Amino acid sequence: MANKLTLTFKGALDPIKAKLTGKTAPCKKIESEYVLETENLGITFGGLKAVQGVNLKIKKNEIYGLIGPNGAGKTTVFNLLTGVYIPTEGTFYLEGEELKGLAQDKINHKGIARTFQNIRLFNNMTVVRNVMVGLQNQPEYKCTLFESLFRLPRHFKVEKEMRKRAKELLEIFGLLEERNALACNLPYGKQRKLEIARALATNPRLLLLDEPAAGMNPNETADLMDTIRLIRDKFDMTVLLIEHDLKFVSGLCDRITVLNFGTALTEGTAQDALNHPDVIKAYIGN
Amino acid sequence: MNFITNLIGGLSLGGIYAMIALGYTMVYGIAKMLNFAHGDIIMVGGYTILVFTAQSVHPLIAIALAIVFCVGLGVVVERVAYKPLRGASPLAVLITAIGVSYLLQSLAQMFFGSGTKMVTGLDLGSFNIGSLKISVSTIVTLLSCIAVMVALNLFVKYTKTGRAMIAVSEDKGAAQLMGINVNLIIMITFAIGSALAALAGTFYLMRSPSIYSTFGSLPGIKAFSAAVIGGIGSIPGAMLGGILLGVVEVFANSVSAIAPYTDAIEFAILIIILLVKPTGFLGKKRREKV
């Protein structure tokens, strides 16, 4: 009898235990050849199915595009993947590890970092400190509060290494000159780049870029395409991006998925997907 | 000569207000809420000292215990009362804070009665410089306040936790997506605020050693005004506002004609400053983006 009870209630207290200890149960793992794999991912707000049945399979070192008309649910997918929303249906795996239900900071630690559609930098911090905020949760830069309160040598060592790493990142993005400027005083294009640098500082395996080219002029856009390719090669990165600029998408992305009304219309190489009759219909009608 | 005594007294009282105001302003800056129970943490600290000094524990140890107890209380209050309301409307959080404030006051009345009790053992005496009589506690208060403020500034500027605090205060969502544990940062903020409140309570008791259940209300509300005057959310602002109010209070008290109106004068200053500069001295201007 007792055995039966324990069987029935096994796991019932896990969420509470996890809350108390701050630890989560080890994540479910599956065999997966993909960096990101989503399985019927979806979320319902009240009665509204905002995103439904999205299956993305993104290979390592791919630059993958997520496109679709306004309100198609692209940013919602990003919010699901970063833990801002918890999926009501389906789940997703990062290199075979299920991350559904983890808090935003935990998902970031697992290796997904993002930028925002409307820039969200720490405006009143200097450029270099913005990047350091991204860096400081990396295990190699760990130092305890005690160590930094009492200014032990490790504190200085870690700070120095972080500053060095931050400068390296800023150099890649051509922001080294402005490292001591306040983030809010940077021109728009550079703010976008700084956001990418800050996201990369958290050492992700998958980088999510939400409309990285929005508001950029053609020169800046071309420059950004090179930068994203550089990130892929230099950081061995996999990139998932949302973009409206179809030239940008077809020039940069290996494969794309087209979303409309929260569901995937089609997926494939940029050329194939953009010429798909359903996609043309979604964008310009019959 | 009187002027110098008043100035020292004012700066030291201002330091106390500044320490309390720091608690208000840091919690506001980071958790975006007004913690109206903050003043009552001072009261709890005071009673803790009373309990331990009555057991003839050394005052310094009693003070340390009071700080530890208040930190624990602050963290528990945050976890139990405020954390479940994260994301709720600011009004719900505000009324909860007021509720916590009354709860703490009522608990204090339950345990210690509603009368005034005297705390002994905190009087450090006084000394004379020429004809100037200065109490040791004033100097101790002043020096401790300066030390605390310098330490806090260094903490926020140069530690990772401090940097994370600024990041959270700027954009909670973005900070969390950059891997910062926002709940932990808010907890640390409450812990620091409560420790400062306990310390401020100690210094307040050194000035006048009587304690009662609403002991923390008036200094709490004055420190809140100080935080608003300085610009709520701004750490240097809280220091500036606190010192301004403290100096004004001591000087107003020393002139017998206006002494009865001291509190009124202080709050009038708050109103005037808000009329001229609605964000306070160092408050951030909120720009509307179009």
PDB file of N, CA, C and O in Angstrom, chain A residues 84-145:
ATOM      1  N   VAL A  84      10.853  33.308 -22.003  1.00  0.00           N
ATOM      2  CA  VAL A  84       9.973  34.418 -21.630  1.00  0.00           C
ATOM      3  C   VAL A  84       8.542  33.897 -21.503  1.00  0.00           C
ATOM      4  O   VAL A  84       7.826  34.231 -20.572  1.00  0.00           O
ATOM      5  N   TYR A  85       8.148  33.048 -22.478  1.00  0.00           N
ATOM      6  CA  TYR A  85       6.891  32.310 -22.367  1.00  0.00           C
ATOM      7  C   TYR A  85       7.221  30.829 -22.250  1.00  0.00           C
ATOM      8  O   TYR A  85       8.221  30.363 -22.779  1.00  0.00           O
ATOM      9  N   ILE A  86       6.349  30.113 -21.547  1.00  0.00           N
ATOM     10  CA  ILE A  86       6.518  28.665 -21.482  1.00  0.00           C
ATOM     11  C   ILE A  86       5.545  28.037 -22.463  1.00  0.00           C
ATOM     12  O   ILE A  86       4.350  28.366 -22.452  1.00  0.00           O
ATOM     13  N   PRO A  87       6.040  27.184 -23.349  1.00  0.00           N
ATOM     14  CA  PRO A  87       5.158  26.617 -24.371  1.00  0.00           C
ATOM     15  C   PRO A  87       3.996  25.851 -23.754  1.00  0.00           C
ATOM     16  O   PRO A  87       4.176  25.154 -22.754  1.00  0.00           O
ATOM     17  N   THR A  88       2.798  26.015 -24.309  1.00  0.00           N
ATOM     18  CA  THR A  88       1.668  25.231 -23.821  1.00  0.00           C
ATOM     19  C   THR A  88       1.579  23.909 -24.579  1.00  0.00           C
ATOM     20  O   THR A  88       0.899  22.998 -24.148  1.00  0.00           O
ATOM     21  N   GLU A  89       2.215  23.871 -25.748  1.00  0.00           N
ATOM     22  CA  GLU A  89       2.257  22.596 -26.470  1.00  0.00           C
ATOM     23  C   GLU A  89       3.691  22.369 -26.926  1.00  0.00           C
ATOM     24  O   GLU A  89       4.439  23.314 -27.155  1.00  0.00           O
ATOM     25  N   GLY A  90       4.021  21.103 -27.091  1.00  0.00           N
ATOM     26  CA  GLY A  90       5.312  20.756 -27.668  1.00  0.00           C
ATOM     27  C   GLY A  90       6.472  21.128 -26.775  1.00  0.00           C
ATOM     28  O   GLY A  90       6.295  21.548 -25.633  1.00  0.00           O
ATOM     29  N   THR A  91       7.654  20.959 -27.326  1.00  0.00           N
ATOM     30  CA  THR A  91       8.842  21.224 -26.526  1.00  0.00           C
ATOM     31  C   THR A  91       9.996  21.535 -27.460  1.00  0.00           C
ATOM     32  O   THR A  91       9.838  21.530 -28.685  1.00  0.00           O
ATOM     33  N   PHE A  92      11.152  21.867 -26.890  1.00  0.00           N
ATOM     34  CA  PHE A  92      12.305  22.112 -27.750  1.00  0.00           C
ATOM     35  C   PHE A  92      13.590  21.631 -27.088  1.00  0.00           C
ATOM     36  O   PHE A  92      13.681  21.547 -25.868  1.00  0.00           O
ATOM     37  N   TYR A  93      14.547  21.281 -27.929  1.00  0.00           N
ATOM     38  CA  TYR A  93      15.800  20.707 -27.450  1.00  0.00           C
ATOM     39  C   TYR A  93      16.975  21.502 -27.983  1.00  0.00           C
ATOM     40  O   TYR A  93      17.009  21.883 -29.151  1.00  0.00           O
ATOM     41  N   LEU A  94      17.956  21.747 -27.123  1.00  0.00           N
ATOM     42  CA  LEU A  94      19.211  22.347 -27.570  1.00  0.00           C
ATOM     43  C   LEU A  94      20.258  21.246 -27.510  1.00  0.00           C
ATOM     44  O   LEU A  94      20.556  20.719 -26.444  1.00  0.00           O
ATOM     45  N   GLU A  95      20.779  20.881 -28.658  1.00  0.00           N
ATOM     46  CA  GLU A  95      21.707  19.756 -28.767  1.00  0.00           C
ATOM     47  C   GLU A  95      21.182  18.547 -27.993  1.00  0.00           C
ATOM     48  O   GLU A  95      21.899  17.918 -27.221  1.00  0.00           O
ATOM     49  N   GLY A  96      19.902  18.273 -28.177  1.00  0.00           N
ATOM     50  CA  GLY A  96      19.307  17.079 -27.592  1.00  0.00           C
ATOM     51  C   GLY A  96      18.877  17.217 -26.151  1.00  0.00           C
ATOM     52  O   GLY A  96      18.336  16.282 -25.574  1.00  0.00           O
ATOM     53  N   GLU A  97      19.080  18.391 -25.548  1.00  0.00           N
ATOM     54  CA  GLU A  97      18.712  18.564 -24.146  1.00  0.00           C
ATOM     55  C   GLU A  97      17.432  19.391 -24.073  1.00  0.00           C
ATOM     56  O   GLU A  97      17.383  20.500 -24.621  1.00  0.00           O
ATOM     57  N   GLU A  98      16.433  18.872 -23.405  1.00  0.00           N
ATOM     58  CA  GLU A  98      15.153  19.573 -23.359  1.00  0.00           C
ATOM     59  C   GLU A  98      15.261  20.776 -22.427  1.00  0.00           C
ATOM     60  O   GLU A  98      15.689  20.659 -21.278  1.00  0.00           O
ATOM     61  N   LEU A  99      14.868  21.948 -22.928  1.00  0.00           N
ATOM     62  CA  LEU A  99      14.989  23.161 -22.114  1.00  0.00           C
ATOM     63  C   LEU A  99      13.638  23.759 -21.751  1.00  0.00           C
ATOM     64  O   LEU A  99      13.570  24.786 -21.095  1.00  0.00           O
ATOM     65  N   LYS A 100      12.561  23.121 -22.173  1.00  0.00           N
ATOM     66  CA  LYS A 100      11.232  23.673 -21.909  1.00  0.00           C
ATOM     67  C   LYS A 100      11.006  23.834 -20.402  1.00  0.00           C
ATOM     68  O   LYS A 100      11.322  22.926 -19.621  1.00  0.00           O
ATOM     69  N   GLY A 101      10.482  24.991 -20.004  1.00  0.00           N
ATOM     70  CA  GLY A 101      10.130  25.196 -18.603  1.00  0.00           C
ATOM     71  C   GLY A 101      11.235  25.779 -17.744  1.00  0.00           C
ATOM     72  O   GLY A 101      11.001  26.121 -16.596  1.00  0.00           O
ATOM     73  N   LEU A 102      12.439  25.889 -18.278  1.00  0.00           N
ATOM     74  CA  LEU A 102      13.506  26.507 -17.473  1.00  0.00           C
ATOM     75  C   LEU A 102      13.322  28.026 -17.444  1.00  0.00           C
ATOM     76  O   LEU A 102      12.750  28.613 -18.352  1.00  0.00           O
ATOM     77  N   ALA A 103      13.853  28.655 -16.376  1.00  0.00           N
ATOM     78  CA  ALA A 103      13.781  30.114 -16.284  1.00  0.00           C
ATOM     79  C   ALA A 103      14.705  30.729 -17.333  1.00  0.00           C
ATOM     80  O   ALA A 103      15.618  30.084 -17.838  1.00  0.00           O
ATOM     81  N   GLN A 104      14.445  32.017 -17.597  1.00  0.00           N
ATOM     82  CA  GLN A 104      15.187  32.686 -18.664  1.00  0.00           C
ATOM     83  C   GLN A 104      16.681  32.667 -18.446  1.00  0.00           C
ATOM     84  O   GLN A 104      17.464  32.423 -19.365  1.00  0.00           O
ATOM     85  N   ASP A 105      17.106  32.920 -17.202  1.00  0.00           N
ATOM     86  CA  ASP A 105      18.553  32.964 -16.973  1.00  0.00           C
ATOM     87  C   ASP A 105      19.171  31.576 -17.114  1.00  0.00           C
ATOM     88  O   ASP A 105      20.284  31.431 -17.585  1.00  0.00           O
ATOM     89  N   LYS A 106      18.392  30.536 -16.732  1.00  0.00           N
ATOM     90  CA  LYS A 106      18.913  29.164 -16.846  1.00  0.00           C
ATOM     91  C   LYS A 106      19.059  28.778 -18.320  1.00  0.00           C
ATOM     92  O   LYS A 106      20.035  28.146 -18.714  1.00  0.00           O
ATOM     93  N   ILE A 107      18.076  29.165 -19.128  1.00  0.00           N
ATOM     94  CA  ILE A 107      18.159  28.852 -20.558  1.00  0.00           C
ATOM     95  C   ILE A 107      19.363  29.547 -21.166  1.00  0.00           C
ATOM     96  O   ILE A 107      20.106  28.969 -21.953  1.00  0.00           O
ATOM     97  N   ASN A 108      19.609  30.768 -20.718  1.00  0.00           N
ATOM     98  CA  ASN A 108      20.792  31.471 -21.196  1.00  0.00           C
ATOM     99  C   ASN A 108      22.066  30.725 -20.806  1.00  0.00           C
ATOM    100  O   ASN A 108      22.978  30.565 -21.599  1.00  0.00           O
ATOM    101  N   HIS A 109      22.104  30.216 -19.567  1.00  0.00           N
ATOM    102  CA  HIS A 109      23.291  29.465 -19.132  1.00  0.00           C
ATOM    103  C   HIS A 109      23.470  28.199 -19.963  1.00  0.00           C
ATOM    104  O   HIS A 109      24.584  27.764 -20.210  1.00  0.00           O
ATOM    105  N   LYS A 110      22.326  27.602 -20.387  1.00  0.00           N
ATOM    106  CA  LYS A 110      22.414  26.376 -21.183  1.00  0.00           C
ATOM    107  C   LYS A 110      22.944  26.656 -22.574  1.00  0.00           C
ATOM    108  O   LYS A 110      23.394  25.744 -23.254  1.00  0.00           O
ATOM    109  N   GLY A 111      22.815  27.915 -23.030  1.00  0.00           N
ATOM    110  CA  GLY A 111      23.429  28.222 -24.317  1.00  0.00           C
ATOM    111  C   GLY A 111      22.564  28.842 -25.388  1.00  0.00           C
ATOM    112  O   GLY A 111      22.865  28.717 -26.568  1.00  0.00           O
ATOM    113  N   ILE A 112      21.472  29.511 -24.996  1.00  0.00           N
ATOM    114  CA  ILE A 112      20.725  30.279 -26.001  1.00  0.00           C
ATOM    115  C   ILE A 112      20.794  31.751 -25.608  1.00  0.00           C
ATOM    116  O   ILE A 112      20.461  32.107 -24.491  1.00  0.00           O
ATOM    117  N   ALA A 113      21.241  32.590 -26.518  1.00  0.00           N
ATOM    118  CA  ALA A 113      21.270  34.023 -26.236  1.00  0.00           C
ATOM    119  C   ALA A 113      20.539  34.750 -27.342  1.00  0.00           C
ATOM    120  O   ALA A 113      20.405  34.224 -28.447  1.00  0.00           O
ATOM    121  N   ARG A 114      20.047  35.942 -27.051  1.00  0.00           N
ATOM    122  CA  ARG A 114      19.248  36.632 -28.052  1.00  0.00           C
ATOM    123  C   ARG A 114      19.487  38.133 -28.067  1.00  0.00           C
ATOM    124  O   ARG A 114      20.054  38.695 -27.143  1.00  0.00           O
ATOM    125  N   THR A 115      19.025  38.754 -29.139  1.00  0.00           N
ATOM    126  CA  THR A 115      18.925  40.212 -29.174  1.00  0.00           C
ATOM    127  C   THR A 115      17.445  40.541 -29.309  1.00  0.00           C
ATOM    128  O   THR A 115      16.625  39.645 -29.466  1.00  0.00           O
ATOM    129  N   PHE A 116      17.133  41.828 -29.249  1.00  0.00           N
ATOM    130  CA  PHE A 116      15.725  42.215 -29.221  1.00  0.00           C
ATOM    131  C   PHE A 116      15.350  43.035 -30.439  1.00  0.00           C
ATOM    132  O   PHE A 116      16.170  43.749 -31.012  1.00  0.00           O
ATOM    133  N   GLN A 117      14.061  42.953 -30.783  1.00  0.00           N
ATOM    134  CA  GLN A 117      13.554  43.692 -31.928  1.00  0.00           C
ATOM    135  C   GLN A 117      13.711  45.195 -31.695  1.00  0.00           C
ATOM    136  O   GLN A 117      14.218  45.917 -32.532  1.00  0.00           O
ATOM    137  N   ASN A 118      13.268  45.643 -30.520  1.00  0.00           N
ATOM    138  CA  ASN A 118      13.546  47.023 -30.133  1.00  0.00           C
ATOM    139  C   ASN A 118      14.720  46.947 -29.158  1.00  0.00           C
ATOM    140  O   ASN A 118      14.667  46.232 -28.181  1.00  0.00           O
ATOM    141  N   ILE A 119      15.762  47.661 -29.460  1.00  0.00           N
ATOM    142  CA  ILE A 119      17.035  47.493 -28.742  1.00  0.00           C
ATOM    143  C   ILE A 119      16.835  47.639 -27.234  1.00  0.00           C
ATOM    144  O   ILE A 119      16.179  48.561 -26.770  1.00  0.00           O
ATOM    145  N   ARG A 120      17.380  46.692 -26.486  1.00  0.00           N
ATOM    146  CA  ARG A 120      17.279  46.782 -25.032  1.00  0.00           C
ATOM    147  C   ARG A 120      18.659  46.657 -24.408  1.00  0.00           C
ATOM    148  O   ARG A 120      18.989  45.669 -23.784  1.00  0.00           O
ATOM    149  N   LEU A 121      19.450  47.692 -24.594  1.00  0.00           N
ATOM    150  CA  LEU A 121      20.772  47.730 -23.949  1.00  0.00           C
ATOM    151  C   LEU A 121      20.610  48.304 -22.557  1.00  0.00           C
ATOM    152  O   LEU A 121      19.565  48.844 -22.209  1.00  0.00           O
ATOM    153  N   PHE A 122      21.675  48.185 -21.756  1.00  0.00           N
ATOM    154  CA  PHE A 122      21.695  48.888 -20.472  1.00  0.00           C
ATOM    155  C   PHE A 122      22.219  50.289 -20.782  1.00  0.00           C
ATOM    156  O   PHE A 122      23.415  50.545 -20.808  1.00  0.00           O
ATOM    157  N   ASN A 123      21.272  51.203 -21.019  1.00  0.00           N
ATOM    158  CA  ASN A 123      21.608  52.478 -21.648  1.00  0.00           C
ATOM    159  C   ASN A 123      22.580  53.344 -20.879  1.00  0.00           C
ATOM    160  O   ASN A 123      23.374  54.058 -21.451  1.00  0.00           O
ATOM    161  N   ASN A 124      22.480  53.299 -19.551  1.00  0.00           N
ATOM    162  CA  ASN A 124      23.334  54.206 -18.778  1.00  0.00           C
ATOM    163  C   ASN A 124      24.622  53.538 -18.322  1.00  0.00           C
ATOM    164  O   ASN A 124      25.287  54.019 -17.416  1.00  0.00           O
ATOM    165  N   MET A 125      24.949  52.422 -18.941  1.00  0.00           N
ATOM    166  CA  MET A 125      26.240  51.792 -18.670  1.00  0.00           C
ATOM    167  C   MET A 125      27.143  52.041 -19.873  1.00  0.00           C
ATOM    168  O   MET A 125      26.659  52.229 -20.990  1.00  0.00           O
ATOM    169  N   THR A 126      28.444  51.965 -19.625  1.00  0.00           N
ATOM    170  CA  THR A 126      29.345  52.116 -20.762  1.00  0.00           C
ATOM    171  C   THR A 126      29.255  50.866 -21.629  1.00  0.00           C
ATOM    172  O   THR A 126      28.764  49.827 -21.211  1.00  0.00           O
ATOM    173  N   VAL A 127      29.774  51.010 -22.848  1.00  0.00           N
ATOM    174  CA  VAL A 127      29.727  49.919 -23.821  1.00  0.00           C
ATOM    175  C   VAL A 127      30.430  48.680 -23.266  1.00  0.00           C
ATOM    176  O   VAL A 127      29.894  47.567 -23.304  1.00  0.00           O
ATOM    177  N   VAL A 128      31.598  48.881 -22.672  1.00  0.00           N
ATOM    178  CA  VAL A 128      32.364  47.725 -22.214  1.00  0.00           C
ATOM    179  C   VAL A 128      31.654  47.040 -21.043  1.00  0.00           C
ATOM    180  O   VAL A 128      31.639  45.815 -20.937  1.00  0.00           O
ATOM    181  N   ARG A 129      30.987  47.811 -20.204  1.00  0.00           N
ATOM    182  CA  ARG A 129      30.278  47.207 -19.070  1.00  0.00           C
ATOM    183  C   ARG A 129      29.058  46.417 -19.526  1.00  0.00           C
ATOM    184  O   ARG A 129      28.717  45.398 -18.937  1.00  0.00           O
ATOM    185  N   ASN A 130      28.416  46.882 -20.598  1.00  0.00           N
ATOM    186  CA  ASN A 130      27.306  46.113 -21.158  1.00  0.00           C
ATOM    187  C   ASN A 130      27.764  44.703 -21.512  1.00  0.00           C
ATOM    188  O   ASN A 130      27.087  43.725 -21.229  1.00  0.00           O
ATOM    189  N   VAL A 131      28.935  44.626 -22.144  1.00  0.00           N
ATOM    190  CA  VAL A 131      29.442  43.318 -22.531  1.00  0.00           C
ATOM    191  C   VAL A 131      29.840  42.511 -21.289  1.00  0.00           C
ATOM    192  O   VAL A 131      29.612  41.307 -21.215  1.00  0.00           O
ATOM    193  N   MET A 132      30.370  43.207 -20.288  1.00  0.00           N
ATOM    194  CA  MET A 132      30.797  42.495 -19.082  1.00  0.00           C
ATOM    195  C   MET A 132      29.613  41.890 -18.325  1.00  0.00           C
ATOM    196  O   MET A 132      29.747  40.843 -17.696  1.00  0.00           O
ATOM    197  N   VAL A 133      28.460  42.552 -18.401  1.00  0.00           N
ATOM    198  CA  VAL A 133      27.267  41.954 -17.783  1.00  0.00           C
ATOM    199  C   VAL A 133      26.967  40.611 -18.437  1.00  0.00           C
ATOM    200  O   VAL A 133      26.619  39.642 -17.774  1.00  0.00           O
ATOM    201  N   GLY A 134      27.147  40.558 -19.746  1.00  0.00           N
ATOM    202  CA  GLY A 134      26.950  39.282 -20.423  1.00  0.00           C
ATOM    203  C   GLY A 134      27.982  38.249 -20.010  1.00  0.00           C
ATOM    204  O   GLY A 134      27.680  37.085 -19.840  1.00  0.00           O
ATOM    205  N   LEU A 135      29.218  38.707 -19.841  1.00  0.00           N
ATOM    206  CA  LEU A 135      30.311  37.776 -19.528  1.00  0.00           C
ATOM    207  C   LEU A 135      30.244  37.205 -18.127  1.00  0.00           C
ATOM    208  O   LEU A 135      30.669  36.087 -17.876  1.00  0.00           O
ATOM    209  N   GLN A 136      29.714  37.995 -17.178  1.00  0.00           N
ATOM    210  CA  GLN A 136      30.029  37.678 -15.786  1.00  0.00           C
ATOM    211  C   GLN A 136      29.370  36.418 -15.249  1.00  0.00           C
ATOM    212  O   GLN A 136      29.737  35.962 -14.181  1.00  0.00           O
ATOM    213  N   ASN A 137      28.432  35.844 -16.002  1.00  0.00           N
ATOM    214  CA  ASN A 137      27.841  34.607 -15.510  1.00  0.00           C
ATOM    215  C   ASN A 137      28.509  33.369 -16.064  1.00  0.00           C
ATOM    216  O   ASN A 137      28.078  32.260 -15.808  1.00  0.00           O
ATOM    217  N   GLN A 138      29.550  33.567 -16.848  1.00  0.00           N
ATOM    218  CA  GLN A 138      30.289  32.422 -17.365  1.00  0.00           C
ATOM    219  C   GLN A 138      31.061  31.750 -16.244  1.00  0.00           C
ATOM    220  O   GLN A 138      31.665  32.431 -15.417  1.00  0.00           O
ATOM    221  N   PRO A 139      31.063  30.410 -16.245  1.00  0.00           N
ATOM    222  CA  PRO A 139      31.754  29.697 -15.161  1.00  0.00           C
ATOM    223  C   PRO A 139      33.223  30.130 -15.018  1.00  0.00           C
ATOM    224  O   PRO A 139      33.716  30.252 -13.899  1.00  0.00           O
ATOM    225  N   GLU A 140      33.894  30.413 -16.142  1.00  0.00           N
ATOM    226  CA  GLU A 140      35.315  30.740 -16.000  1.00  0.00           C
ATOM    227  C   GLU A 140      35.534  32.109 -15.344  1.00  0.00           C
ATOM    228  O   GLU A 140      36.630  32.409 -14.912  1.00  0.00           O
ATOM    229  N   TYR A 141      34.485  32.924 -15.297  1.00  0.00           N
ATOM    230  CA  TYR A 141      34.639  34.219 -14.636  1.00  0.00           C
ATOM    231  C   TYR A 141      33.944  34.238 -13.285  1.00  0.00           C
ATOM    232  O   TYR A 141      33.616  35.291 -12.752  1.00  0.00           O
ATOM    233  N   LYS A 142      33.669  33.066 -12.733  1.00  0.00           N
ATOM    234  CA  LYS A 142      32.992  33.027 -11.438  1.00  0.00           C
ATOM    235  C   LYS A 142      33.930  33.523 -10.353  1.00  0.00           C
ATOM    236  O   LYS A 142      35.097  33.172 -10.303  1.00  0.00           O
ATOM    237  N   CYS A 143      33.430  34.398  -9.506  1.00  0.00           N
ATOM    238  CA  CYS A 143      34.123  34.621  -8.257  1.00  0.00           C
ATOM    239  C   CYS A 143      33.045  34.995  -7.247  1.00  0.00           C
ATOM    240  O   CYS A 143      32.038  35.592  -7.590  1.00  0.00           O
ATOM    241  N   THR A 144      33.219  34.568  -6.029  1.00  0.00           N
ATOM    242  CA  THR A 144      32.132  34.699  -5.068  1.00  0.00           C
ATOM    243  C   THR A 144      31.990  36.146  -4.616  1.00  0.00           C
ATOM    244  O   THR A 144      32.904  36.952  -4.776  1.00  0.00           O
ATOM    245  N   LEU A 145      30.829  36.430  -4.044  1.00  0.00           N
ATOM    246  CA  LEU A 145      30.580  37.770  -3.523  1.00  0.00           C
ATOM    247  C   LEU A 145      31.625  38.108  -2.461  1.00  0.00           C
ATOM    248  O   LEU A 145      32.134  39.218  -2.389  1.00  0.00           O
TER     249      LEU A 145
END
